[in-house]
PDB file of C-alpha atoms and ligand atoms in Angstrom:
ATOM      1  CA  MET A 857       0.000   0.000   0.000  1.00  0.00           C
ATOM      2  CA  ASN A 858       1.222   3.527  -0.725  1.00  0.00           C
ATOM      3  CA  PRO A 859       2.174   5.587   2.315  1.00  0.00           C
ATOM      4  CA  PRO A 860      -0.308   8.359   3.206  1.00  0.00           C
ATOM      5  CA  TYR A 861       0.309  11.761   1.623  1.00  0.00           C
ATOM      6  CA  CYS A 862       3.044  13.834   3.243  1.00  0.00           C
ATOM      7  CA  GLY A 863       3.991  17.196   1.765  1.00  0.00           C
ATOM      8  CA  ARG A 864       6.372  19.933   2.778  1.00  0.00           C
ATOM      9  CA  PHE A 865       7.467  23.529   2.358  1.00  0.00           C
ATOM     10  CA  ALA A 866      11.220  24.077   2.442  1.00  0.00           C
ATOM     11  CA  PRO A 867      12.105  27.772   2.438  1.00  0.00           C
ATOM     12  CA  SER A 868      15.662  29.089   2.466  1.00  0.00           C
ATOM     13  CA  PRO A 869      15.894  31.767   5.179  1.00  0.00           C
ATOM     14  CA  THR A 870      17.473  34.406   2.963  1.00  0.00           C
ATOM     15  CA  GLY A 871      14.839  37.003   3.845  1.00  0.00           C
ATOM     16  CA  PRO A 872      11.155  37.348   4.787  1.00  0.00           C
ATOM     17  CA  LEU A 873       8.438  35.437   2.922  1.00  0.00           C
ATOM     18  CA  HIS A 874       7.567  37.309  -0.279  1.00  0.00           C
ATOM     19  CA  PHE A 875       4.798  36.719  -2.795  1.00  0.00           C
ATOM     20  CA  GLY A 876       6.841  34.258  -4.891  1.00  0.00           C
ATOM     21  CA  SER A 877       7.538  31.967  -1.951  1.00  0.00           C
ATOM     22  CA  LEU A 878       3.984  32.418  -0.639  1.00  0.00           C
ATOM     23  CA  VAL A 879       2.670  30.877  -3.886  1.00  0.00           C
ATOM     24  CA  ALA A 880       4.836  27.773  -3.327  1.00  0.00           C
ATOM     25  CA  ALA A 881       3.789  27.577   0.331  1.00  0.00           C
ATOM     26  CA  VAL A 882       0.087  27.876  -0.528  1.00  0.00           C
ATOM     27  CA  ALA A 883       0.312  25.260  -3.288  1.00  0.00           C
ATOM     28  CA  SER A 884       2.085  22.720  -1.076  1.00  0.00           C
ATOM     29  CA  TYR A 885      -0.248  23.362   1.870  1.00  0.00           C
ATOM     30  CA  ALA A 886      -3.488  23.290  -0.142  1.00  0.00           C
ATOM     31  CA  ASP A 887      -2.494  20.151  -2.057  1.00  0.00           C
ATOM     32  CA  ALA A 888      -1.513  18.351   1.165  1.00  0.00           C
ATOM     33  CA  ARG A 889      -4.667  19.296   3.063  1.00  0.00           C
ATOM     34  CA  HIS A 890      -6.914  18.581   0.062  1.00  0.00           C
ATOM     35  CA  HIS A 891      -5.490  15.057   0.012  1.00  0.00           C
ATOM     36  CA  GLY A 892      -5.962  14.680   3.785  1.00  0.00           C
ATOM     37  CA  GLY A 893      -2.188  14.708   4.133  1.00  0.00           C
ATOM     38  CA  ARG A 894       0.404  15.998   6.524  1.00  0.00           C
ATOM     39  CA  TRP A 895       2.380  19.170   5.763  1.00  0.00           C
ATOM     40  CA  LEU A 896       5.876  19.602   7.145  1.00  0.00           C
ATOM     41  CA  LEU A 897       8.198  22.564   7.296  1.00  0.00           C
ATOM     42  CA  ARG A 898      11.934  22.387   6.748  1.00  0.00           C
ATOM     43  CA  ILE A 899      14.290  25.328   7.015  1.00  0.00           C
ATOM     44  CA  GLU A 900      16.921  25.084   4.275  1.00  0.00           C
ATOM     45  CA  ASP A 901      19.644  27.049   6.014  1.00  0.00           C
ATOM     46  CA  LEU A 902      22.540  25.012   4.680  1.00  0.00           C
ATOM     47  CA  ASP A 903      23.914  27.885   2.680  1.00  0.00           C
ATOM     48  CA  THR A 904      24.984  29.753   5.800  1.00  0.00           C
ATOM     49  CA  PRO A 905      26.651  32.613   3.908  1.00  0.00           C
ATOM     50  CA  ARG A 906      23.230  33.468   2.392  1.00  0.00           C
ATOM     51  CA  SER A 907      21.127  32.893   5.522  1.00  0.00           C
ATOM     52  CA  VAL A 908      19.814  36.018   7.210  1.00  0.00           C
ATOM     53  CA  PRO A 909      19.533  36.015  11.040  1.00  0.00           C
ATOM     54  CA  GLY A 910      15.889  36.069  12.129  1.00  0.00           C
ATOM     55  CA  ALA A 911      14.544  35.174   8.664  1.00  0.00           C
ATOM     56  CA  SER A 912      13.495  31.687   9.716  1.00  0.00           C
ATOM     57  CA  GLU A 913      11.406  33.017  12.653  1.00  0.00           C
ATOM     58  CA  ASP A 914       9.978  35.704  10.387  1.00  0.00           C
ATOM     59  CA  ILE A 915       8.907  33.169   7.721  1.00  0.00           C
ATOM     60  CA  ARG A 916       7.333  30.963  10.386  1.00  0.00           C
ATOM     61  CA  ALA A 917       5.395  33.902  11.847  1.00  0.00           C
ATOM     62  CA  THR A 918       4.073  34.824   8.383  1.00  0.00           C
ATOM     63  CA  LEU A 919       3.016  31.234   7.645  1.00  0.00           C
ATOM     64  CA  ALA A 920       1.184  31.166  10.985  1.00  0.00           C
ATOM     65  CA  ALA A 921      -0.511  34.494  10.223  1.00  0.00           C
ATOM     66  CA  CYS A 922      -1.623  32.924   6.938  1.00  0.00           C
ATOM     67  CA  GLY A 923      -3.198  30.014   8.845  1.00  0.00           C
ATOM     68  CA  MET A 924      -0.635  27.488   7.564  1.00  0.00           C
ATOM     69  CA  HIS A 925       0.480  25.429  10.537  1.00  0.00           C
ATOM     70  CA  ALA A 926       3.047  22.680  10.082  1.00  0.00           C
ATOM     71  CA  ASP A 927       2.632  19.189  11.478  1.00  0.00           C
ATOM     72  CA  GLY A 928       5.466  17.500  13.318  1.00  0.00           C
ATOM     73  CA  GLU A 929       8.908  18.766  14.118  1.00  0.00           C
ATOM     74  CA  ILE A 930      10.408  21.624  12.097  1.00  0.00           C
ATOM     75  CA  ILE A 931      13.851  20.565  10.963  1.00  0.00           C
ATOM     76  CA  ALA A 932      16.743  22.845  10.043  1.00  0.00           C
ATOM     77  CA  GLN A 933      19.400  21.677   7.599  1.00  0.00           C
ATOM     78  CA  SER A 934      22.187  23.428   9.502  1.00  0.00           C
ATOM     79  CA  ALA A 935      21.852  20.795  12.253  1.00  0.00           C
ATOM     80  CA  ARG A 936      22.094  17.837   9.892  1.00  0.00           C
ATOM     81  CA  SER A 937      25.568  17.861   8.308  1.00  0.00           C
ATOM     82  CA  GLU A 938      26.410  14.428   9.735  1.00  0.00           C
ATOM     83  CA  VAL A 939      23.479  12.875   7.916  1.00  0.00           C
ATOM     84  CA  TYR A 940      24.540  14.475   4.627  1.00  0.00           C
ATOM     85  CA  ALA A 941      28.142  13.373   5.228  1.00  0.00           C
ATOM     86  CA  ALA A 942      26.940   9.782   5.628  1.00  0.00           C
ATOM     87  CA  ALA A 943      25.070   9.953   2.313  1.00  0.00           C
ATOM     88  CA  LEU A 944      28.155  11.384   0.606  1.00  0.00           C
ATOM     89  CA  ALA A 945      30.278   8.599   2.123  1.00  0.00           C
ATOM     90  CA  GLN A 946      27.869   6.052   0.671  1.00  0.00           C
ATOM     91  CA  LEU A 947      28.248   7.571  -2.818  1.00  0.00           C
ATOM     92  CA  ARG A 948      32.024   7.653  -2.428  1.00  0.00           C
ATOM     93  CA  ALA A 949      32.092   4.028  -1.340  1.00  0.00           C
ATOM     94  CA  SER A 950      30.131   3.017  -4.408  1.00  0.00           C
ATOM     95  CA  GLY A 951      32.632   4.860  -6.627  1.00  0.00           C
ATOM     96  CA  LEU A 952      30.032   7.344  -7.846  1.00  0.00           C
ATOM     97  CA  ALA A 953      31.299  10.456  -6.058  1.00  0.00           C
ATOM     98  CA  TYR A 954      34.775  11.756  -6.827  1.00  0.00           C
ATOM     99  CA  ALA A 955      37.020  14.540  -5.588  1.00  0.00           C
ATOM    100  CA  CYS A 956      37.413  17.516  -7.893  1.00  0.00           C
ATOM    101  CA  ALA A 957      40.390  19.866  -7.836  1.00  0.00           C
ATOM    102  CA  CYS A 958      39.237  22.262 -10.546  1.00  0.00           C
ATOM    103  CA  SER A 959      38.898  25.953  -9.773  1.00  0.00           C
ATOM    104  CA  ARG A 960      35.794  27.972 -10.516  1.00  0.00           C
ATOM    105  CA  ARG A 961      37.722  29.551 -13.380  1.00  0.00           C
ATOM    106  CA  GLU A 962      38.698  26.241 -14.967  1.00  0.00           C
ATOM    107  CA  ILE A 963      35.064  25.117 -14.844  1.00  0.00           C
ATOM    108  CA  ALA A 964      33.702  28.350 -16.309  1.00  0.00           C
ATOM    109  CA  ASP A 965      36.162  27.939 -19.188  1.00  0.00           C
ATOM    110  CA  SER A 966      34.553  24.632 -20.186  1.00  0.00           C
ATOM    111  CA  ALA A 967      33.361  24.749 -23.768  1.00  0.00           C
ATOM    112  CA  LEU A 968      30.408  22.528 -22.924  1.00  0.00           C
ATOM    113  CA  ARG A 969      27.084  24.261 -22.338  1.00  0.00           C
ATOM    114  CA  GLY A 970      23.981  22.704 -20.814  1.00  0.00           C
ATOM    115  CA  ILE A 971      20.636  23.988 -19.612  1.00  0.00           C
ATOM    116  CA  GLU A 972      22.161  25.817 -16.638  1.00  0.00           C
ATOM    117  CA  GLY A 973      25.305  27.159 -18.307  1.00  0.00           C
ATOM    118  CA  ALA A 974      28.776  25.619 -18.169  1.00  0.00           C
ATOM    119  CA  VAL A 975      28.838  21.818 -18.008  1.00  0.00           C
ATOM    120  CA  TYR A 976      31.710  20.337 -16.047  1.00  0.00           C
ATOM    121  CA  PRO A 977      33.586  18.118 -18.512  1.00  0.00           C
ATOM    122  CA  GLY A 978      34.443  15.423 -15.956  1.00  0.00           C
ATOM    123  CA  THR A 979      38.141  16.338 -15.824  1.00  0.00           C
ATOM    124  CA  CYS A 980      38.720  14.838 -12.364  1.00  0.00           C
ATOM    125  CA  ARG A 981      36.772  11.609 -12.902  1.00  0.00           C
ATOM    126  CA  THR A 982      40.027   9.722 -13.313  1.00  0.00           C
ATOM    127  CA  GLY A 983      41.759  11.294 -10.320  1.00  0.00           C
ATOM    128  CA  ILE A 984      43.285  14.558  -9.118  1.00  0.00           C
ATOM    129  CA  GLY A 985      46.924  13.502  -8.804  1.00  0.00           C
ATOM    130  CA  ASP A 986      48.572  15.644  -6.153  1.00  0.00           C
ATOM    131  CA  ARG A 987      46.238  18.624  -6.514  1.00  0.00           C
ATOM    132  CA  PRO A 988      44.140  19.329  -3.400  1.00  0.00           C
ATOM    133  CA  ALA A 989      40.458  18.294  -3.469  1.00  0.00           C
ATOM    134  CA  ARG A 990      38.176  21.305  -3.574  1.00  0.00           C
ATOM    135  CA  ALA A 991      34.762  19.748  -3.980  1.00  0.00           C
ATOM    136  CA  TRP A 992      33.047  16.399  -4.437  1.00  0.00           C
ATOM    137  CA  ARG A 993      31.051  15.643  -7.564  1.00  0.00           C
ATOM    138  CA  VAL A 994      28.869  12.811  -8.752  1.00  0.00           C
ATOM    139  CA  ASN A 995      29.547  10.981 -12.004  1.00  0.00           C
ATOM    140  CA  THR A 996      26.603  11.299 -14.396  1.00  0.00           C
ATOM    141  CA  HIS A 997      28.056   9.293 -17.272  1.00  0.00           C
ATOM    142  CA  GLY A 998      25.324   7.755 -19.400  1.00  0.00           C
ATOM    143  CA  VAL A 999      22.520   8.749 -17.007  1.00  0.00           C
ATOM    144  CA  GLN A1000      19.089   9.483 -18.478  1.00  0.00           C
ATOM    145  CA  ILE A1001      16.280  10.474 -16.126  1.00  0.00           C
ATOM    146  CA  ALA A1002      12.629  10.916 -17.043  1.00  0.00           C
ATOM    147  CA  PHE A1003       9.691  11.690 -14.795  1.00  0.00           C
ATOM    148  CA  GLU A1004       6.123  12.879 -15.053  1.00  0.00           C
ATOM    149  CA  ASP A1005       5.382  16.164 -13.318  1.00  0.00           C
ATOM    150  CA  ALA A1006       1.739  16.550 -12.263  1.00  0.00           C
ATOM    151  CA  VAL A1007       1.533  20.027 -13.819  1.00  0.00           C
ATOM    152  CA  GLN A1008       4.485  20.449 -16.178  1.00  0.00           C
ATOM    153  CA  GLY A1009       4.210  17.041 -17.824  1.00  0.00           C
ATOM    154  CA  ARG A1010       7.059  14.784 -18.856  1.00  0.00           C
ATOM    155  CA  VAL A1011      10.615  15.921 -18.189  1.00  0.00           C
ATOM    156  CA  VAL A1012      13.551  14.058 -19.735  1.00  0.00           C
ATOM    157  CA  GLN A1013      17.197  14.845 -19.091  1.00  0.00           C
ATOM    158  CA  ASP A1014      20.490  13.411 -20.193  1.00  0.00           C
ATOM    159  CA  LEU A1015      22.314  14.406 -17.019  1.00  0.00           C
ATOM    160  CA  GLU A1016      25.814  14.261 -18.444  1.00  0.00           C
ATOM    161  CA  ARG A1017      24.942  16.437 -21.442  1.00  0.00           C
ATOM    162  CA  ASP A1018      22.328  18.768 -19.906  1.00  0.00           C
ATOM    163  CA  ILE A1019      23.804  19.337 -16.441  1.00  0.00           C
ATOM    164  CA  GLY A1020      27.159  17.585 -16.070  1.00  0.00           C
ATOM    165  CA  ASP A1021      28.753  15.961 -13.028  1.00  0.00           C
ATOM    166  CA  PHE A1022      27.225  18.136 -10.323  1.00  0.00           C
ATOM    167  CA  VAL A1023      28.580  19.127  -6.932  1.00  0.00           C
ATOM    168  CA  LEU A1024      27.624  17.221  -3.770  1.00  0.00           C
ATOM    169  CA  TYR A1025      30.033  18.943  -1.421  1.00  0.00           C
ATOM    170  CA  ARG A1026      31.100  22.488  -2.153  1.00  0.00           C
ATOM    171  CA  ALA A1027      34.529  24.060  -2.079  1.00  0.00           C
ATOM    172  CA  ASP A1028      33.316  26.227   0.836  1.00  0.00           C
ATOM    173  CA  HIS A1029      32.702  23.041   2.889  1.00  0.00           C
ATOM    174  CA  ILE A1030      28.915  23.010   2.588  1.00  0.00           C
ATOM    175  CA  HIS A1031      26.893  20.026   1.428  1.00  0.00           C
ATOM    176  CA  ALA A1032      25.091  20.920  -1.771  1.00  0.00           C
ATOM    177  CA  TYR A1033      21.355  21.559  -1.874  1.00  0.00           C
ATOM    178  CA  GLN A1034      20.816  18.646  -4.325  1.00  0.00           C
ATOM    179  CA  LEU A1035      22.216  16.144  -1.830  1.00  0.00           C
ATOM    180  CA  ALA A1036      20.599  17.619   1.293  1.00  0.00           C
ATOM    181  CA  VAL A1037      17.126  17.892  -0.223  1.00  0.00           C
ATOM    182  CA  VAL A1038      17.145  14.234  -1.251  1.00  0.00           C
ATOM    183  CA  VAL A1039      18.310  13.042   2.162  1.00  0.00           C
ATOM    184  CA  ASP A1040      15.763  15.233   3.957  1.00  0.00           C
ATOM    185  CA  ASP A1041      12.768  14.444   1.769  1.00  0.00           C
ATOM    186  CA  ALA A1042      13.432  10.760   2.499  1.00  0.00           C
ATOM    187  CA  ALA A1043      14.066  11.328   6.228  1.00  0.00           C
ATOM    188  CA  GLN A1044      10.795  13.250   6.543  1.00  0.00           C
ATOM    189  CA  GLY A1045       8.852  10.617   4.583  1.00  0.00           C
ATOM    190  CA  ILE A1046       7.770  13.105   1.910  1.00  0.00           C
ATOM    191  CA  THR A1047       5.501  11.492  -0.683  1.00  0.00           C
ATOM    192  CA  ASP A1048       4.638  14.639  -2.646  1.00  0.00           C
ATOM    193  CA  VAL A1049       6.953  17.533  -3.453  1.00  0.00           C
ATOM    194  CA  VAL A1050       5.017  20.650  -4.486  1.00  0.00           C
ATOM    195  CA  ARG A1051       7.274  23.635  -5.231  1.00  0.00           C
ATOM    196  CA  GLY A1052       8.161  26.329  -7.755  1.00  0.00           C
ATOM    197  CA  ALA A1053       9.076  25.392 -11.322  1.00  0.00           C
ATOM    198  CA  ASP A1054      12.471  27.059 -10.920  1.00  0.00           C
ATOM    199  CA  LEU A1055      13.379  23.668  -9.416  1.00  0.00           C
ATOM    200  CA  LEU A1056      11.930  21.560 -12.235  1.00  0.00           C
ATOM    201  CA  ASP A1057      15.356  21.133 -13.842  1.00  0.00           C
ATOM    202  CA  SER A1058      16.857  20.102 -10.495  1.00  0.00           C
ATOM    203  CA  THR A1059      14.441  17.208 -10.117  1.00  0.00           C
ATOM    204  CA  PRO A1060      16.276  14.738 -12.423  1.00  0.00           C
ATOM    205  CA  ARG A1061      19.448  15.293 -10.338  1.00  0.00           C
ATOM    206  CA  GLN A1062      17.454  14.567  -7.204  1.00  0.00           C
ATOM    207  CA  ILE A1063      15.852  11.441  -8.669  1.00  0.00           C
ATOM    208  CA  TYR A1064      19.292  10.211  -9.741  1.00  0.00           C
ATOM    209  CA  LEU A1065      20.632  10.602  -6.183  1.00  0.00           C
ATOM    210  CA  GLN A1066      17.512   8.926  -4.727  1.00  0.00           C
ATOM    211  CA  GLN A1067      18.087   5.946  -7.003  1.00  0.00           C
ATOM    212  CA  ARG A1068      21.764   5.638  -6.105  1.00  0.00           C
ATOM    213  CA  LEU A1069      21.111   6.098  -2.379  1.00  0.00           C
ATOM    214  CA  LYS A1070      18.213   3.605  -2.584  1.00  0.00           C
ATOM    215  CA  LEU A1071      15.709   6.184  -1.340  1.00  0.00           C
ATOM    216  CA  PRO A1072      12.100   6.413  -2.518  1.00  0.00           C
ATOM    217  CA  THR A1073      11.220   8.946  -5.225  1.00  0.00           C
ATOM    218  CA  PRO A1074       8.297  11.211  -4.266  1.00  0.00           C
ATOM    219  CA  ARG A1075       5.714  12.466  -6.758  1.00  0.00           C
ATOM    220  CA  TYR A1076       6.473  15.954  -8.094  1.00  0.00           C
ATOM    221  CA  LEU A1077       4.282  18.947  -8.870  1.00  0.00           C
ATOM    222  CA  HIS A1078       5.917  22.199  -9.977  1.00  0.00           C
ATOM    223  CA  VAL A1079       3.842  25.382  -9.978  1.00  0.00           C
ATOM    224  CA  PRO A1080       4.621  28.381 -12.192  1.00  0.00           C
ATOM    225  CA  VAL A1081       6.987  30.837 -10.554  1.00  0.00           C
ATOM    226  CA  ALA A1082       6.084  34.493 -10.280  1.00  0.00           C
ATOM    227  CA  VAL A1083       8.381  36.597 -12.434  1.00  0.00           C
ATOM    228  CA  ASN A1084       8.663  40.358 -12.871  1.00  0.00           C
ATOM    229  CA  ALA A1085       8.340  42.234 -16.171  1.00  0.00           C
ATOM    230  CA  ALA A1086      11.996  41.432 -16.955  1.00  0.00           C
ATOM    231  CA  GLY A1087      11.267  37.699 -16.544  1.00  0.00           C
ATOM    232  CA  GLU A1088      13.249  37.478 -13.282  1.00  0.00           C
ATOM    233  CA  LYS A1089      11.974  35.290 -10.458  1.00  0.00           C
ATOM    234  CA  LEU A1090      10.629  37.320  -7.524  1.00  0.00           C
ATOM    235  CA  SER A1091      13.269  37.061  -4.864  1.00  0.00           C
ATOM    236  CA  LYS A1092      15.206  39.061  -2.386  1.00  0.00           C
ATOM    237  CA  GLN A1093      17.624  39.929  -5.218  1.00  0.00           C
ATOM    238  CA  THR A1094      14.808  41.408  -7.314  1.00  0.00           C
ATOM    239  CA  GLN A1095      13.518  43.358  -4.275  1.00  0.00           C
ATOM    240  CA  ALA A1096      10.260  41.443  -3.900  1.00  0.00           C
ATOM    241  CA  PRO A1097       8.356  43.022  -0.988  1.00  0.00           C
ATOM    242  CA  ALA A1098       7.740  40.966   2.160  1.00  0.00           C
ATOM    243  CA  ILE A1099       4.213  39.709   2.828  1.00  0.00           C
ATOM    244  CA  ASP A1100       2.548  42.061   5.305  1.00  0.00           C
ATOM    245  CA  ARG A1101       1.294  39.977   8.236  1.00  0.00           C
ATOM    246  CA  ALA A1102      -1.603  42.437   8.700  1.00  0.00           C
ATOM    247  CA  GLN A1103      -2.747  41.891   5.088  1.00  0.00           C
ATOM    248  CA  THR A1104      -2.627  38.123   4.666  1.00  0.00           C
ATOM    249  CA  LEU A1105      -6.133  37.633   3.279  1.00  0.00           C
ATOM    250  CA  PRO A1106      -5.569  39.598   0.036  1.00  0.00           C
ATOM    251  CA  ALA A1107      -2.103  38.059  -0.377  1.00  0.00           C
ATOM    252  CA  LEU A1108      -3.458  34.513   0.029  1.00  0.00           C
ATOM    253  CA  THR A1109      -6.311  35.227  -2.352  1.00  0.00           C
ATOM    254  CA  ALA A1110      -3.895  36.588  -4.966  1.00  0.00           C
ATOM    255  CA  ALA A1111      -1.609  33.549  -4.530  1.00  0.00           C
ATOM    256  CA  LEU A1112      -4.559  31.181  -5.025  1.00  0.00           C
ATOM    257  CA  GLN A1113      -5.674  33.067  -8.131  1.00  0.00           C
ATOM    258  CA  ARG A1114      -2.213  32.693  -9.647  1.00  0.00           C
ATOM    259  CA  LEU A1115      -2.585  28.976  -9.023  1.00  0.00           C
ATOM    260  CA  GLY A1116      -5.768  29.006 -11.129  1.00  0.00           C
ATOM    261  CA  GLN A1117      -8.142  28.673  -8.152  1.00  0.00           C
ATOM    262  CA  GLN A1118     -11.152  30.943  -7.804  1.00  0.00           C
ATOM    263  CA  PRO A1119     -11.807  31.471  -4.125  1.00  0.00           C
ATOM    264  CA  PRO A1120     -14.931  33.496  -3.271  1.00  0.00           C
ATOM    265  CA  ALA A1121     -14.458  36.663  -1.191  1.00  0.00           C
ATOM    266  CA  ALA A1122     -13.824  35.471   2.362  1.00  0.00           C
ATOM    267  CA  GLY A1123     -14.200  37.355   5.637  1.00  0.00           C
ATOM    268  CA  SER A1124     -11.302  35.601   7.354  1.00  0.00           C
ATOM    269  CA  ILE A1125      -8.322  33.284   6.798  1.00  0.00           C
ATOM    270  CA  GLU A1126     -10.295  30.429   8.409  1.00  0.00           C
ATOM    271  CA  GLU A1127     -13.171  30.959   6.024  1.00  0.00           C
ATOM    272  CA  LEU A1128     -10.818  31.066   3.051  1.00  0.00           C
ATOM    273  CA  TRP A1129      -9.099  27.763   3.941  1.00  0.00           C
ATOM    274  CA  ALA A1130     -12.450  26.148   4.714  1.00  0.00           C
ATOM    275  CA  TRP A1131     -13.354  26.813   1.075  1.00  0.00           C
ATOM    276  CA  VAL A1132      -9.939  26.088  -0.476  1.00  0.00           C
ATOM    277  CA  ILE A1133      -9.247  22.700   1.079  1.00  0.00           C
ATOM    278  CA  PRO A1134     -12.244  20.900  -0.456  1.00  0.00           C
ATOM    279  CA  HIS A1135     -12.182  22.952  -3.682  1.00  0.00           C
ATOM    280  CA  TRP A1136      -8.459  22.824  -4.539  1.00  0.00           C
ATOM    281  CA  ARG A1137      -8.044  21.697  -8.151  1.00  0.00           C
ATOM    282  CA  ARG A1138      -4.615  20.650  -9.379  1.00  0.00           C
ATOM    283  CA  GLU A1139      -5.926  20.606 -12.934  1.00  0.00           C
ATOM    284  CA  ASN A1140      -6.567  24.378 -12.791  1.00  0.00           C
ATOM    285  CA  ILE A1141      -2.916  25.248 -12.140  1.00  0.00           C
ATOM    286  CA  PRO A1142      -1.472  26.959 -15.255  1.00  0.00           C
ATOM    287  CA  ARG A1143       0.818  24.577 -17.130  1.00  0.00           C
ATOM    288  CA  GLN A1144       3.625  27.094 -17.380  1.00  0.00           C
ATOM    289  CA  ARG A1145       6.999  27.357 -15.754  1.00  0.00           C
ATOM    290  CA  ALA A1146       6.756  31.119 -15.243  1.00  0.00           C
ATOM    291  CA  LEU A1147       3.887  33.535 -14.893  1.00  0.00           C
ATOM    292  CA  PRO A1148       4.557  37.288 -15.007  1.00  0.00           C
ATOM    293  CA  MET A1149       3.082  39.521 -12.332  1.00  0.00           C
ATOM    294  CA  THR A1150       0.453  41.683 -13.981  1.00  0.00           C
ATOM    295  CA  THR A1151       0.642  44.479 -11.440  1.00  0.00           C
ATOM    296  CA  ALA A1152       3.817  46.098 -10.193  1.00  0.00           C
TER     297      ALA A1152
HETATM  298  N1  LIG B1610      14.951  25.919  -0.339  1.00  0.00           N
HETATM  299  C1  LIG B1610      14.552  25.986  -1.716  1.00  0.00           C
HETATM  300  C2  LIG B1610      14.096  27.393  -2.045  1.00  0.00           C
HETATM  301  O1  LIG B1610      13.706  28.119  -1.159  1.00  0.00           O
HETATM  302  C3  LIG B1610      13.384  25.069  -2.027  1.00  0.00           C
HETATM  303  C4  LIG B1610      13.805  23.672  -2.083  1.00  0.00           C
HETATM  304  C5  LIG B1610      12.698  22.699  -2.429  1.00  0.00           C
HETATM  305  O2  LIG B1610      11.510  22.992  -2.310  1.00  0.00           O
HETATM  306  O3  LIG B1610      13.098  21.597  -2.795  1.00  0.00           O
HETATM  307  O4  LIG B1610      14.131  27.754  -3.200  1.00  0.00           O
END
């Protein structure tokens, strides 16, 4: 029998919750509750240089003001490096992960281009001689991954050609997002990953690691990301304004509308969720990776 639905929201605490991340939070929460599932929260604060003090508490307060309350323990990636190290050790032991001595410069000079820019040509696959190891990468030779996204449809990648041997452990001594997310989704028993389509192209990398670490692969649903007029994802870098905790009802309503749902005017957050949970329709979510904001 399939395990019962368990979803999650996994924000990076690089600033307060803004409209772009609210859309992902709302989609994951509504889909989980509509399916009678659990909804967990995980703070992705692995990238300590980018983490902002207080942002995690701020995001949690905004989610609570929006009536989105997480089940179970809230985990933070910064406390879990030993678990990621064990997963990396497993990939090293199976000969799949290798040390890489190349500098950022050498990699950027690669003539190979994939869907995210420079593709690492696998220079260190055969060893690094006496050069010091900077990072750890995973060998993607001959790996094809295909999956069916509930909104975006079928995604097929030739990992070696489209992405290249990607980093598992960074030169700045931080486990890479791709490794941590896979370990944590499995540890939290996540059955359904609902998130922004900016991560659609990361999913084949994650499925590859799940397969090699013998972890289950969740179902995936990627919602369109909110972009500005220049086509840039709303983020702290593009100065997206924080969600005002005194104005959550209009923000939630706008987020739901972007997800193709048509909530009636509600007098309170409770009333809004009481309508949304039974009426949530995955099939109404626009089948696009990006959706521009119509108002400034
Ligand atoms: N922490 C990532 C972000 O905020 C999301 C990761 C995920 O949902 O897998 O973009």
